[in-house]
Coordinates of C-alpha atoms in Angstrom, one line a residue:
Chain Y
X1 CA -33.7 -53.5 -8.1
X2 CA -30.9 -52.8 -11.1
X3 CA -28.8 -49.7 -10.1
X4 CA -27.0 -47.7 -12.6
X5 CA -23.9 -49.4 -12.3
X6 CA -24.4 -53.2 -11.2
X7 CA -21.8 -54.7 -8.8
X8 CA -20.8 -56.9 -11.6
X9 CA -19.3 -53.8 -13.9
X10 CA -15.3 -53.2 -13.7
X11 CA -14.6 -50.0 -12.6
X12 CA -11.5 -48.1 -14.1
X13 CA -10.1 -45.2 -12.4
X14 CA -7.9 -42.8 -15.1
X15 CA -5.9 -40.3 -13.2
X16 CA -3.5 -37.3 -14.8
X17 CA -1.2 -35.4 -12.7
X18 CA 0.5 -32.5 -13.3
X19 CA 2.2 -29.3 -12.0
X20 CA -1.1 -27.3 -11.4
X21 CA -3.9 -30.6 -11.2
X22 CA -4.7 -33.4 -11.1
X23 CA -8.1 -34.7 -13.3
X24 CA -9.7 -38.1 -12.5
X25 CA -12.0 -40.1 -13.8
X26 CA -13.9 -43.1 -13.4
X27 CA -14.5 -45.0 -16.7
X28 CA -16.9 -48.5 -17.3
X29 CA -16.0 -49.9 -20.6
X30 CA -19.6 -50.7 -21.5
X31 CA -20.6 -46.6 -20.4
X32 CA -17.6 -45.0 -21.0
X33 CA -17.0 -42.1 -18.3
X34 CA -19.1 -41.7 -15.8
X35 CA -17.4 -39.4 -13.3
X36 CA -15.1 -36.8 -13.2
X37 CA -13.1 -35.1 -10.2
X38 CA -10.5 -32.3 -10.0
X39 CA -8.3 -31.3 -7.2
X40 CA -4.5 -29.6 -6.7
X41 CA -1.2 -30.3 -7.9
X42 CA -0.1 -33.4 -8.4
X43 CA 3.9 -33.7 -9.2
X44 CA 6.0 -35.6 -6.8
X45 CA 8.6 -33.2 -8.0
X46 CA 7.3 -30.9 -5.6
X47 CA 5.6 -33.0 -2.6
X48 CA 4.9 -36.7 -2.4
X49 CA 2.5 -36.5 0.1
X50 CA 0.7 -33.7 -1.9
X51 CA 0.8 -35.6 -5.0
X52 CA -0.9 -38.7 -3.2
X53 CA -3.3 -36.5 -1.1
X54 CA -4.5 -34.8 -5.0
X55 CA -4.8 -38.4 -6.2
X56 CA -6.9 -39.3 -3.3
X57 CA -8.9 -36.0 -3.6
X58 CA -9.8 -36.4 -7.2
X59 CA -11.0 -39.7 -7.0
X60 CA -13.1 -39.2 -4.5
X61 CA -14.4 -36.5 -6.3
X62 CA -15.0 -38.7 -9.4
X63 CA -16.9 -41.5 -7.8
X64 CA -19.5 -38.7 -5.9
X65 CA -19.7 -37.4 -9.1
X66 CA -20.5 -41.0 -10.4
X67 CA -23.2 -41.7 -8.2
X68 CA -20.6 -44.6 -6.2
X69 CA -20.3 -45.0 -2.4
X70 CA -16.7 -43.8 -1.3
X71 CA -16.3 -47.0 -0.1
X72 CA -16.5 -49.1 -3.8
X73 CA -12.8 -47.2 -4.0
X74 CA -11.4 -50.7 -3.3
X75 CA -13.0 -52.1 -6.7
X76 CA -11.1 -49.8 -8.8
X77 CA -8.6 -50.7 -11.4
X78 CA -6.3 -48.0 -11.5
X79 CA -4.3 -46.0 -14.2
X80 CA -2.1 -43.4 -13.1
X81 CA -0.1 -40.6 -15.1
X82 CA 2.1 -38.5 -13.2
X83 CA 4.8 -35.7 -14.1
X84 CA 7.9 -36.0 -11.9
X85 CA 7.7 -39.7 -12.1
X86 CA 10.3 -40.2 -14.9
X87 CA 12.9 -39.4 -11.8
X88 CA 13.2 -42.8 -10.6
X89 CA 12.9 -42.5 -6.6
X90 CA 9.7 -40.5 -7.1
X91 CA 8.3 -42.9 -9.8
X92 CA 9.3 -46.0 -6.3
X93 CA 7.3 -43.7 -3.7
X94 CA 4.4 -43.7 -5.7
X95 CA 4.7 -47.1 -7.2
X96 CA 4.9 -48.8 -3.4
X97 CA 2.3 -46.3 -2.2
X98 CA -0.5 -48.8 -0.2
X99 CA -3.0 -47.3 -2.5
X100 CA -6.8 -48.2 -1.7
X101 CA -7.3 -49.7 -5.1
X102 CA -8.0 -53.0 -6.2
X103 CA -4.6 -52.7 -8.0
X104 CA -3.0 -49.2 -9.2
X105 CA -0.5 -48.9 -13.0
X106 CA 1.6 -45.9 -12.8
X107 CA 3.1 -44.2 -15.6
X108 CA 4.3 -40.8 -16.8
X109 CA 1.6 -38.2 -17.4
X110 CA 3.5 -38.2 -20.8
X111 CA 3.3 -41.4 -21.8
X112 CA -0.7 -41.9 -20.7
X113 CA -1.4 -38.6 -22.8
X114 CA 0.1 -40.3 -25.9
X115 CA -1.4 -43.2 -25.3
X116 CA -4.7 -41.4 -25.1
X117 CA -4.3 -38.7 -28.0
X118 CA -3.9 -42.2 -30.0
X119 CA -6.4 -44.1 -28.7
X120 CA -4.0 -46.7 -27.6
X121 CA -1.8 -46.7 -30.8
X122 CA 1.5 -45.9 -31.4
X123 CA 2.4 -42.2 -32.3
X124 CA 4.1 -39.0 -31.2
X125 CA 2.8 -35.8 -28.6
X126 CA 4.1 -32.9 -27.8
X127 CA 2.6 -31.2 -24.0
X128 CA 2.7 -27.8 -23.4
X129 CA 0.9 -26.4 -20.4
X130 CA 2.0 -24.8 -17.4
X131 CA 5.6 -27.2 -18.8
X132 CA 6.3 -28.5 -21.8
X133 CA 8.0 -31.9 -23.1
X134 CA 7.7 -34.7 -25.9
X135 CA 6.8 -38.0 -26.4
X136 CA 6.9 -40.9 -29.1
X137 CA 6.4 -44.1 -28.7
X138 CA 6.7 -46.2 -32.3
X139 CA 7.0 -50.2 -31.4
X140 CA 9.4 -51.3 -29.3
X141 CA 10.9 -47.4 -29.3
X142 CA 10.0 -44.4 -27.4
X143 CA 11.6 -41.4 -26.9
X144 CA 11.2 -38.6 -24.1
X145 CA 12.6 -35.0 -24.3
X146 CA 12.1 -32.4 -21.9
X147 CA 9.9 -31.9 -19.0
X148 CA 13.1 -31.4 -17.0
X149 CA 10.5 -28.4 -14.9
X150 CA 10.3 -25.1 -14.3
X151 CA 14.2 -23.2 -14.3
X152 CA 15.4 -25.9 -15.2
X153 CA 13.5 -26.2 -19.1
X154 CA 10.5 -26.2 -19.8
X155 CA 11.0 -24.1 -23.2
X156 CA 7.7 -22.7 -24.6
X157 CA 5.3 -23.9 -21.7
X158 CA 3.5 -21.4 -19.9
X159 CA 5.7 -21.0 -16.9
X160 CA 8.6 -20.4 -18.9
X161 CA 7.0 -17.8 -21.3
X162 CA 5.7 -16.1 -18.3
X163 CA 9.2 -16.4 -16.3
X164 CA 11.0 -14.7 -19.8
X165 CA 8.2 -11.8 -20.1
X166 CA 8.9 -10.8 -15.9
X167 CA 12.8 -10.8 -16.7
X168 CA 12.6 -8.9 -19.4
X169 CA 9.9 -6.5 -17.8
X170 CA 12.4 -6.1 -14.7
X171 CA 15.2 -5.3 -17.3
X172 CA 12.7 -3.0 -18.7
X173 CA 12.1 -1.2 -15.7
X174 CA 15.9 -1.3 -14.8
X175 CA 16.3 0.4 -17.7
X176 CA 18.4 -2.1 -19.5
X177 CA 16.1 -2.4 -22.3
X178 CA 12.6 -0.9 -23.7
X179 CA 9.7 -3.1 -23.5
X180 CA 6.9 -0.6 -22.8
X181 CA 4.0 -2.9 -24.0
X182 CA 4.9 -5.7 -22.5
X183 CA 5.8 -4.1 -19.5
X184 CA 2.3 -2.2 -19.4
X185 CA 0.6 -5.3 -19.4
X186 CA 2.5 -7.7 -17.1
X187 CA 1.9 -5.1 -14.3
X188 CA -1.6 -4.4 -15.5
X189 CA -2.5 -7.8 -14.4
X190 CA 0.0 -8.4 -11.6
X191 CA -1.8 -4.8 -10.5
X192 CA 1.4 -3.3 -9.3
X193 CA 3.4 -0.6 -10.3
X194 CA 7.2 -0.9 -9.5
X195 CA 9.8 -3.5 -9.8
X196 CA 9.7 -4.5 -6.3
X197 CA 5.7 -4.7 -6.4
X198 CA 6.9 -7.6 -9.6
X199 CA 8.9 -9.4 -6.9
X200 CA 7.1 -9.3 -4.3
X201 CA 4.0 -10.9 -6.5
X202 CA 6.4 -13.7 -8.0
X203 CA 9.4 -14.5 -5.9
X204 CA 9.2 -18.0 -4.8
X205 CA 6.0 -18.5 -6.7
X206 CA 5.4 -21.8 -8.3
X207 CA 5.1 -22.4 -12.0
X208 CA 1.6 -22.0 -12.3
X209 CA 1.7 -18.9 -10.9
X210 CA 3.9 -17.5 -14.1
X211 CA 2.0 -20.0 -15.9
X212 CA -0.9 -17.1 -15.3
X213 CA 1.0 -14.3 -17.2
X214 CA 1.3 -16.8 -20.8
X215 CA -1.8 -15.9 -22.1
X216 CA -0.8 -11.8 -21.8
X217 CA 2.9 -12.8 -23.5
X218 CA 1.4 -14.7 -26.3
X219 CA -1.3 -11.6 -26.7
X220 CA 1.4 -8.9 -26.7
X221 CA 3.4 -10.9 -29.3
X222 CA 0.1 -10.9 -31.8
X223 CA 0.1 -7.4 -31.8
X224 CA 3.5 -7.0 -32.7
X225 CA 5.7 -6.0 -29.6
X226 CA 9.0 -6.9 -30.4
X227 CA 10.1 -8.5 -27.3
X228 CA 6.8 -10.6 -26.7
X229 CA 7.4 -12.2 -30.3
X230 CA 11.4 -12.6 -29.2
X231 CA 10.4 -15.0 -26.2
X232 CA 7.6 -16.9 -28.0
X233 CA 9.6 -17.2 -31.2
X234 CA 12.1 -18.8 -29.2
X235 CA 9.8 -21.2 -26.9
X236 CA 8.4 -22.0 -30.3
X237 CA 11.4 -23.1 -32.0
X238 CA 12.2 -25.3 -29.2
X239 CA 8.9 -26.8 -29.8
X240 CA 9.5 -27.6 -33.3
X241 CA 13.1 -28.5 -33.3
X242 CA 11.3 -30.9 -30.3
X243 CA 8.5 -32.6 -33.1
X244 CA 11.6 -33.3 -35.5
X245 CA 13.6 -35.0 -33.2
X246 CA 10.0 -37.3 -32.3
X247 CA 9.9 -37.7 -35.3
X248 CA 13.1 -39.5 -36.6
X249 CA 11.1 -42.0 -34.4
X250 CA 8.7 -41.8 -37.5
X251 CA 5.2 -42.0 -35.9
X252 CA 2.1 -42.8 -37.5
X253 CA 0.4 -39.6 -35.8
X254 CA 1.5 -36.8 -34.0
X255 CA -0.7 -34.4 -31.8
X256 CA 0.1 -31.5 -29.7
X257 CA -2.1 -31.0 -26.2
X258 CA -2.3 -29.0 -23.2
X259 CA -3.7 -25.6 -23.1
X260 CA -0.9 -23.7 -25.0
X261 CA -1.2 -26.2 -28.0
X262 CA -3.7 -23.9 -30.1
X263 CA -2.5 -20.5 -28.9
X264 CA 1.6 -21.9 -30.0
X265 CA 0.3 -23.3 -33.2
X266 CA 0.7 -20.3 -35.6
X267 CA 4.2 -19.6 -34.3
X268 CA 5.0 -23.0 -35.1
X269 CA 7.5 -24.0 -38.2
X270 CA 5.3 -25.0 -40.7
X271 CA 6.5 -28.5 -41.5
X272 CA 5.3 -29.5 -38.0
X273 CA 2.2 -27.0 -37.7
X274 CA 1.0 -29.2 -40.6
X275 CA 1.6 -32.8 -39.0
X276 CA -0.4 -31.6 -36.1
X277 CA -3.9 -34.1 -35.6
X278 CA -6.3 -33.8 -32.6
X279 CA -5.7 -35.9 -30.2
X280 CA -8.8 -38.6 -29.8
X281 CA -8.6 -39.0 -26.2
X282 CA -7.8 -37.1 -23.1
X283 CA -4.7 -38.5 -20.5
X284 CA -6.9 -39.7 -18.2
X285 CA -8.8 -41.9 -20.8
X286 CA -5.0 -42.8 -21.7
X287 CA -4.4 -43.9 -18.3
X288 CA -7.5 -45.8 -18.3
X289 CA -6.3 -47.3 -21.3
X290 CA -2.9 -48.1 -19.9
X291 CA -4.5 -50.1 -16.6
X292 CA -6.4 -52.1 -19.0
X293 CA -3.5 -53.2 -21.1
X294 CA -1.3 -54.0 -18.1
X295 CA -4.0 -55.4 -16.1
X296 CA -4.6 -58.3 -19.2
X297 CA -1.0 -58.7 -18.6
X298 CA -1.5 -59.4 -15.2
Chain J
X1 CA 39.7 -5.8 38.3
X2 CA 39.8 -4.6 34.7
X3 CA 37.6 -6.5 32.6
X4 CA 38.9 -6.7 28.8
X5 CA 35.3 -4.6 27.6
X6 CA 33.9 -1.9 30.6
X7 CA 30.5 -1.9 31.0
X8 CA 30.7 2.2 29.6
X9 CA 32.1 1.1 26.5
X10 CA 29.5 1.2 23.3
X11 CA 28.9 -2.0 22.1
X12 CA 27.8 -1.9 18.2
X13 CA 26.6 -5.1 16.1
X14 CA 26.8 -4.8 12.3
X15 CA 24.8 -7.4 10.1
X16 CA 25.5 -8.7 6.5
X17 CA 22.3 -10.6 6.0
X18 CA 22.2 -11.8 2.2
X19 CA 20.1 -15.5 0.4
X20 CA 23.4 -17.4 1.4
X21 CA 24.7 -16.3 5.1
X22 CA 24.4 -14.0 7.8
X23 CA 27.3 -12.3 9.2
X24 CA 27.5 -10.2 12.1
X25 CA 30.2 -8.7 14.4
X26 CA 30.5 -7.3 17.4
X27 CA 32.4 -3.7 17.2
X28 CA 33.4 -1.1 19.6
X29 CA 35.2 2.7 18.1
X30 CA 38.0 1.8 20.3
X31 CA 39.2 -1.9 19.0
X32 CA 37.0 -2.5 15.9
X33 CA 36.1 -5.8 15.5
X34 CA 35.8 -7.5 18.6
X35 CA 33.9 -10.6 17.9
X36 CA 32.1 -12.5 14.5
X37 CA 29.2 -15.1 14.2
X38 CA 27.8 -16.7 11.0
X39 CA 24.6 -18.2 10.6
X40 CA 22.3 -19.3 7.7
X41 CA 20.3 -17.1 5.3
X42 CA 18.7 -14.2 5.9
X43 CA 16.8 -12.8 2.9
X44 CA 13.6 -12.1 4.3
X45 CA 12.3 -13.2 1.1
X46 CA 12.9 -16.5 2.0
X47 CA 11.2 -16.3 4.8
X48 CA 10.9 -13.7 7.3
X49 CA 10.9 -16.0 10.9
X50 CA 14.5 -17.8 8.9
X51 CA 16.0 -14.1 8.7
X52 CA 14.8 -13.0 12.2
X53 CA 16.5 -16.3 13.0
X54 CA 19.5 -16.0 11.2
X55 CA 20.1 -12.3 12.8
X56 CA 19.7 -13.5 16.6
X57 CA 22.1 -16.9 15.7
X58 CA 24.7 -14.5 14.1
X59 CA 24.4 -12.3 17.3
X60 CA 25.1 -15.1 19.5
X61 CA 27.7 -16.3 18.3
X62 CA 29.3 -13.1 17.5
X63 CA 29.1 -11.9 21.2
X64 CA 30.2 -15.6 22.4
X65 CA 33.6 -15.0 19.8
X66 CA 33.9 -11.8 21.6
X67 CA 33.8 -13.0 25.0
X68 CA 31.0 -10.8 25.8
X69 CA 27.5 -12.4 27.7
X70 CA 24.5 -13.0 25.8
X71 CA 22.4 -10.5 28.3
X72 CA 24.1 -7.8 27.0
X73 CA 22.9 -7.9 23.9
X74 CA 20.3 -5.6 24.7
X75 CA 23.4 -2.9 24.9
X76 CA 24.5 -3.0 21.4
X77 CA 22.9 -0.5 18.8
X78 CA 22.0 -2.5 15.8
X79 CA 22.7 -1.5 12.0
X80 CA 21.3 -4.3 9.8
X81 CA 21.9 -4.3 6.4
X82 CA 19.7 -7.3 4.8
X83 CA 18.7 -8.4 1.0
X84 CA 14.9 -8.1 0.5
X85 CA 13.6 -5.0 2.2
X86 CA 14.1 -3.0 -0.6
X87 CA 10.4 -4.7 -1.1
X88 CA 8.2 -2.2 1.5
X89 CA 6.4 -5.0 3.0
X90 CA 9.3 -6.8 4.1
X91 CA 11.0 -3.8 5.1
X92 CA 8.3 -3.1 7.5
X93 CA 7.8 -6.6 9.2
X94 CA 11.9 -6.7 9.9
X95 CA 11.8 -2.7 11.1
X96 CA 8.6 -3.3 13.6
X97 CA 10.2 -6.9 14.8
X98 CA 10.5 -6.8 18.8
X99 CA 14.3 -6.7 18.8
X100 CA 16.3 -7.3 21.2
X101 CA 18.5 -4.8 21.0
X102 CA 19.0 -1.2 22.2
X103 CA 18.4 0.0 18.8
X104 CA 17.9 -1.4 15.3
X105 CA 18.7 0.4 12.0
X106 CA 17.6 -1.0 8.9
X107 CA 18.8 -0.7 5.4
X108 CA 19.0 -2.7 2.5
X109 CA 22.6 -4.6 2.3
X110 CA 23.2 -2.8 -0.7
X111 CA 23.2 0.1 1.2
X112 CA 25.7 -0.9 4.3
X113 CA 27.5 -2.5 1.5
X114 CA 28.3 0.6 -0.2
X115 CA 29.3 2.4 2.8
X116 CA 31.9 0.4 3.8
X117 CA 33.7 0.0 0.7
X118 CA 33.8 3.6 0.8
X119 CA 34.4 4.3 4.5
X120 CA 31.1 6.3 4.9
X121 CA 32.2 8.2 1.7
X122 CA 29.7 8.6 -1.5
X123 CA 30.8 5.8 -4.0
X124 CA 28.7 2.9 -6.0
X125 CA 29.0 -0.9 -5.6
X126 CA 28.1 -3.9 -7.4
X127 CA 28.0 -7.0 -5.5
X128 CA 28.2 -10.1 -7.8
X129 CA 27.7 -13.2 -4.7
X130 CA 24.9 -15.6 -5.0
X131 CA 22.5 -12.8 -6.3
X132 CA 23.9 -9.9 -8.4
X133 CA 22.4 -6.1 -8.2
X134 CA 23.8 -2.7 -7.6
X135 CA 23.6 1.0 -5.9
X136 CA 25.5 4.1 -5.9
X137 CA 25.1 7.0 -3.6
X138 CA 26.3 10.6 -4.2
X139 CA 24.9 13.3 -2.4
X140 CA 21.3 13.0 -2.1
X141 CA 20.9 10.8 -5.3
X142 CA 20.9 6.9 -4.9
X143 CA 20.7 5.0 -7.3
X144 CA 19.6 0.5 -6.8
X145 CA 19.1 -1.8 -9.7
X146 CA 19.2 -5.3 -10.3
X147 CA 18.5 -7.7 -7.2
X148 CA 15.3 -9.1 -8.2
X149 CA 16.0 -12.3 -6.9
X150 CA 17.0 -15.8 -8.6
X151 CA 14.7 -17.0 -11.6
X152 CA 13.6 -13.0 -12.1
X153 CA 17.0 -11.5 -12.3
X154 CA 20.4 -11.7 -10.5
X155 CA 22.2 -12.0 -14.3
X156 CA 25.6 -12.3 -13.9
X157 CA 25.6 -14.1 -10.4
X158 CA 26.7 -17.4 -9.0
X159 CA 23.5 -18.8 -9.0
X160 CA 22.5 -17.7 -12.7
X161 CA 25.5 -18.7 -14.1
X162 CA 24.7 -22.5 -12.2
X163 CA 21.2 -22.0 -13.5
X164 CA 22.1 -20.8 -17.3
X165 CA 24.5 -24.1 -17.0
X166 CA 22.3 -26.6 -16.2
X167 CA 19.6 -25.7 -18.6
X168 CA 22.1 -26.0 -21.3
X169 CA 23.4 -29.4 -20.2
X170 CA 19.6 -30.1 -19.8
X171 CA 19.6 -29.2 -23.9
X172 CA 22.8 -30.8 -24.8
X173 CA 21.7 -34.2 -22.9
X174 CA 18.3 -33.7 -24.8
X175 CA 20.4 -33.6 -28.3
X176 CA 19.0 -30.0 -28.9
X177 CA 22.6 -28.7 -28.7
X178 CA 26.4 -29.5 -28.3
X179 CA 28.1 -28.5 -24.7
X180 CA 29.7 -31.6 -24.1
X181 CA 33.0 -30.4 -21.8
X182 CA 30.4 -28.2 -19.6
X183 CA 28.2 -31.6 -19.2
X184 CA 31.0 -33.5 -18.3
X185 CA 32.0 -30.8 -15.5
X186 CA 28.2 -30.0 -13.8
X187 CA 27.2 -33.6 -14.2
X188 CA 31.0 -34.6 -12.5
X189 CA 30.4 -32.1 -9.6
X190 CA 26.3 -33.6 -9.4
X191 CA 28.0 -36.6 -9.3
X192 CA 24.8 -37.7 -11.9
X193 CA 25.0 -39.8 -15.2
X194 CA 22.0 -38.6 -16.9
X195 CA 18.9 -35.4 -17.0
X196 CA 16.9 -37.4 -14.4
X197 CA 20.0 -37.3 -12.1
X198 CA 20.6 -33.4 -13.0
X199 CA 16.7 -32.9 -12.6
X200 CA 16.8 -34.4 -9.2
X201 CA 19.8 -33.0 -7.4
X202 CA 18.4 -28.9 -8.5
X203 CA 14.6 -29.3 -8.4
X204 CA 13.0 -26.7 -6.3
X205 CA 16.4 -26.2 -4.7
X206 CA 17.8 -22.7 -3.4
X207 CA 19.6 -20.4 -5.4
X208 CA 23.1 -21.1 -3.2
X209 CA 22.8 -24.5 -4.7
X210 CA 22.8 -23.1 -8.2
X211 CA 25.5 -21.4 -6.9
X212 CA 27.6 -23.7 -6.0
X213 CA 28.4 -24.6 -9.6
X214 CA 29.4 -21.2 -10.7
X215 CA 33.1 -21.9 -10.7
X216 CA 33.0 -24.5 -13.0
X217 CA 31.1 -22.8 -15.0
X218 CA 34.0 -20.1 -15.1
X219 CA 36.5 -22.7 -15.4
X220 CA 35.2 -24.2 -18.5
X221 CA 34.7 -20.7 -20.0
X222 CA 38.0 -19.8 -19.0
X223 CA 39.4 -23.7 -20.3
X224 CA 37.2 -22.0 -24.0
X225 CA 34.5 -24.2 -23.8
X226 CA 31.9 -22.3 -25.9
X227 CA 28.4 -22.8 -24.4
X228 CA 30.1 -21.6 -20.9
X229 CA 32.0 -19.1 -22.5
X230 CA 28.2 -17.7 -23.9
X231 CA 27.1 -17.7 -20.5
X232 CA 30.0 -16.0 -18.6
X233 CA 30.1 -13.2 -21.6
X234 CA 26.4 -12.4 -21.4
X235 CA 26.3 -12.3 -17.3
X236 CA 29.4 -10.0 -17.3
X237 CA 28.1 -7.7 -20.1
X238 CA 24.9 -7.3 -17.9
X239 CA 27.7 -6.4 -15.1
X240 CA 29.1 -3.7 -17.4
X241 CA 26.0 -2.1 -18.3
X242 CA 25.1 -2.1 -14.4
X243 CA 28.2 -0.2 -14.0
X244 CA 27.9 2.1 -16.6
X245 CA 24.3 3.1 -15.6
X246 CA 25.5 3.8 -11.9
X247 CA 28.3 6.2 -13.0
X248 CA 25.9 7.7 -14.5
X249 CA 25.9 10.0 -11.0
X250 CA 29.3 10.3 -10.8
X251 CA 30.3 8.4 -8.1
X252 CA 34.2 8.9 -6.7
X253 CA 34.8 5.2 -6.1
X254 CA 33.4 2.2 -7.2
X255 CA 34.0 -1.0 -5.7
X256 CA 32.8 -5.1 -6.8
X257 CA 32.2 -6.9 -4.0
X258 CA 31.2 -10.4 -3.7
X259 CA 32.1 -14.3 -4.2
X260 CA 32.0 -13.2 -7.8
X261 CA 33.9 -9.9 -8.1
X262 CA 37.4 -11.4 -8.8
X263 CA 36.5 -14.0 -11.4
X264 CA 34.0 -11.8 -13.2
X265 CA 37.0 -8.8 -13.7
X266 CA 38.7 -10.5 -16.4
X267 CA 35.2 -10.8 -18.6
X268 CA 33.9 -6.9 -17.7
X269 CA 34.2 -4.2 -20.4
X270 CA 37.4 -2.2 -19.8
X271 CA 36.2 1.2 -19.0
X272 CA 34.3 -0.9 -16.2
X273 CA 37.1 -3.5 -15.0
X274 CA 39.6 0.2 -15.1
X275 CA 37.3 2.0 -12.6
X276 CA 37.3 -1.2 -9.6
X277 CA 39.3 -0.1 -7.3
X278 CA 39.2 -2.5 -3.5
X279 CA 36.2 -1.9 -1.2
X280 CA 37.7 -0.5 1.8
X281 CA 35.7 -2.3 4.7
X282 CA 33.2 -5.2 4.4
X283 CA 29.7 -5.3 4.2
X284 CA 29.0 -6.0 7.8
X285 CA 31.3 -2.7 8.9
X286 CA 29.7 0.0 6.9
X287 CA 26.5 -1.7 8.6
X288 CA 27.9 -0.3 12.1
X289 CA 29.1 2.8 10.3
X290 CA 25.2 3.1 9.1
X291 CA 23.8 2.6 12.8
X292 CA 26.4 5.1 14.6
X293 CA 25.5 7.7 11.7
X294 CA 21.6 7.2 12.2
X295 CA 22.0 6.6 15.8
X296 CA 24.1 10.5 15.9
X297 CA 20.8 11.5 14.7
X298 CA 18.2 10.1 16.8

């Protein structure tokens, strides 16, 4: 009896891990993808053990939703893409984790999305989700900027809009400054109504908790209130003055992905708005990409 | 035989409870200070079961300094002043803790701040430590701002200053900007040679690590490094607005108080750094002062 996958297929397993989640997938090259899981947060940055335990969770996920016994885990070939791993203890704990692979590639999450937004080619990205950072990679050169994390960088990513917009609302309500509009709305969807009901909503929160508030930053700056466009002005000229330094590095292509790439695009300068192309593949196809390619090395 | 406290004595315990330390003392209206005890942090923010902590480790070791037996800590009459319970919710879970005391008064340590640099007396305060925020009292006006926390507010304090630093060395290591003699200094006292070293050492770390690099962030501004100079200027103009704001109701005295006060003098506005004049008693003392006034009343 054929089954949809024969035992003779190699099985790839893409993973990308980030601040908020961590997507996996399990890829065939004659089929393509075949499964896809999603679980929690996976930067080392903030918890090995949770980092690992998301990786674990999302593949399992994958293979149910492939149709493959848990238990074919040990077949996989695995490429992995992780934030937090450019800090080089974090990028050993994973690397010498006793995975249940057949054999596991690790990586930055930055350098599997370029590889993926290229389709395996050399070029240049740009990240901006819940964090933000940059990425070329042009023969033997690559280049990495930012993605230092939350409070500590992070210009123009979601966290760090939403961090500027609650500072300048508590100035706001301190009376240090006017921004009514801004204000309105940052406690319309926190659904509080003083500076302490701010706090207590956000103090110790992570990033993908201000990560939440971008979206209503990025709105309020469209219709014109003056301290909105001041923080996303700002995050956005980080972001270009971050393309132009990728591209000294002069890559072939240059995309910009995560989900503040389309929203950030119009506040862009326009000499990189109009070197922006769409990435061709997701980071997790990147990372399958990468285990192939170091696997053949193997 | 005479022992050196009779058992008909008063025994009063004040409590400084801030993101950094807890301080208590044992006090009697007859010698003052009889006894100290310093523990860890106590910003219920952090953690309510840490500051609960905190306050009975203080105590201890407060009535041990003061020769005094731990079983009679259910004599003394409590006033705590703590950061964080100017949030309601944390207010109430501190107030309703099973104490072991004869009676607890709570306040914010804004509040037991301000009376003892004024000896009980109407005055205003700004305390410029680890956090930054401050409060004036004159007759039945008060008046609290700032004190949002780190990463929401606190401009002007030890651990925005640290923070403010690093993400400029963070920018200047990335080539986005020039602050090459503050580098030198936060990456000498990290004891790091590159972002990932920076990154590593202040990920997810508290705001009295931050903290801990606010002098040489004051040293370089004060030594005309530029970037640090930026920094120092805008956190002390947020001071001087702060002040202005609370003598807005009049207040007799106003005192700085804090790791911060004395290096921030020489940067305030002078109609601000003219009005300081020396906080009378500490923290800790106008917290006993605030128990044996609420205490009268009961």
């Amino acid at each position: 009896m054929a089954t949809k996958h024969s035992e003779t297929t190699q099985l790839y397993l893409g993973i990308d891990g980030g601040g908020s989640k961590c997507r996996a997938i399990i890829y065939t090259q004659e089929q393509g993808v075949i499964g896809t899981g999603v679980s929690g947060r996976a930067n080392p940055l903030h918890g090995v053990e949770q980092a690992l335990h998301s990786i674990s969770e999302s593949t399992q996920l994958a293979l149910t939703d492939a149709g493959i016994a848990s238990d074919r885990q040990g077949e996989l070939i695995a490429g992995v893409g992780l934030a937090g791993v450019n800090v080089p203890h974090l990028f050993e704990q994973i690397n010498t984790w006793n995975h249940p692979f057949q054999a596991m590639y690790l990586t930055t999450d930055l350098h599997t999305a370029c590889i993926g937004a290229h389709e395996g080619q050399d070029g240049a990205v740009i990240i901006t989700g819940t964090g933000s950072c940059g990425y070329a990679h042009v023969g033997e050169q690559s280049l990495s900027l930012g993605g230092h994390g939350f409070g500590l960088g992070d210009k123009g990513s979601g966290a760090w809009l939403g961090q500027q917009a609650v500072e300048q609302v508590l100035l706001s309500l301190d009376g240090f400054q006017q921004a009514i509009e801004l204000q309105q709305a940052i406690m319309g969807q926190l659904d509080v109504n003083d500076a302490s009901g701010v706090v207590e909503c956000l103090a110790g929160k992570s990033s993908s908790e201000y990560a939440k508030l971008a979206k209503t930053v990025l709105d309020c700056a469209a219709q014109g209130d003056s301290v909105a466009k001041a923080i996303v002005a700002e995050g956005a000229l980080y972001i270009s003055e971050m393309a132009r330094k990728l591209f000294t590095l002069q890559p072939q292509r240059f995309s910009m992905i995560g989900g503040l790439a389309e929203p950030l695009k119009p506040w862009l300068d326009d000499d990189v708005a109009s070197r922006v192309s769409a990435a061709i593949a997701p980071p997790e196809i990147g990372a399958v990409y990468f285990a192939m390619q170091q696997h053949a090395k193997d």
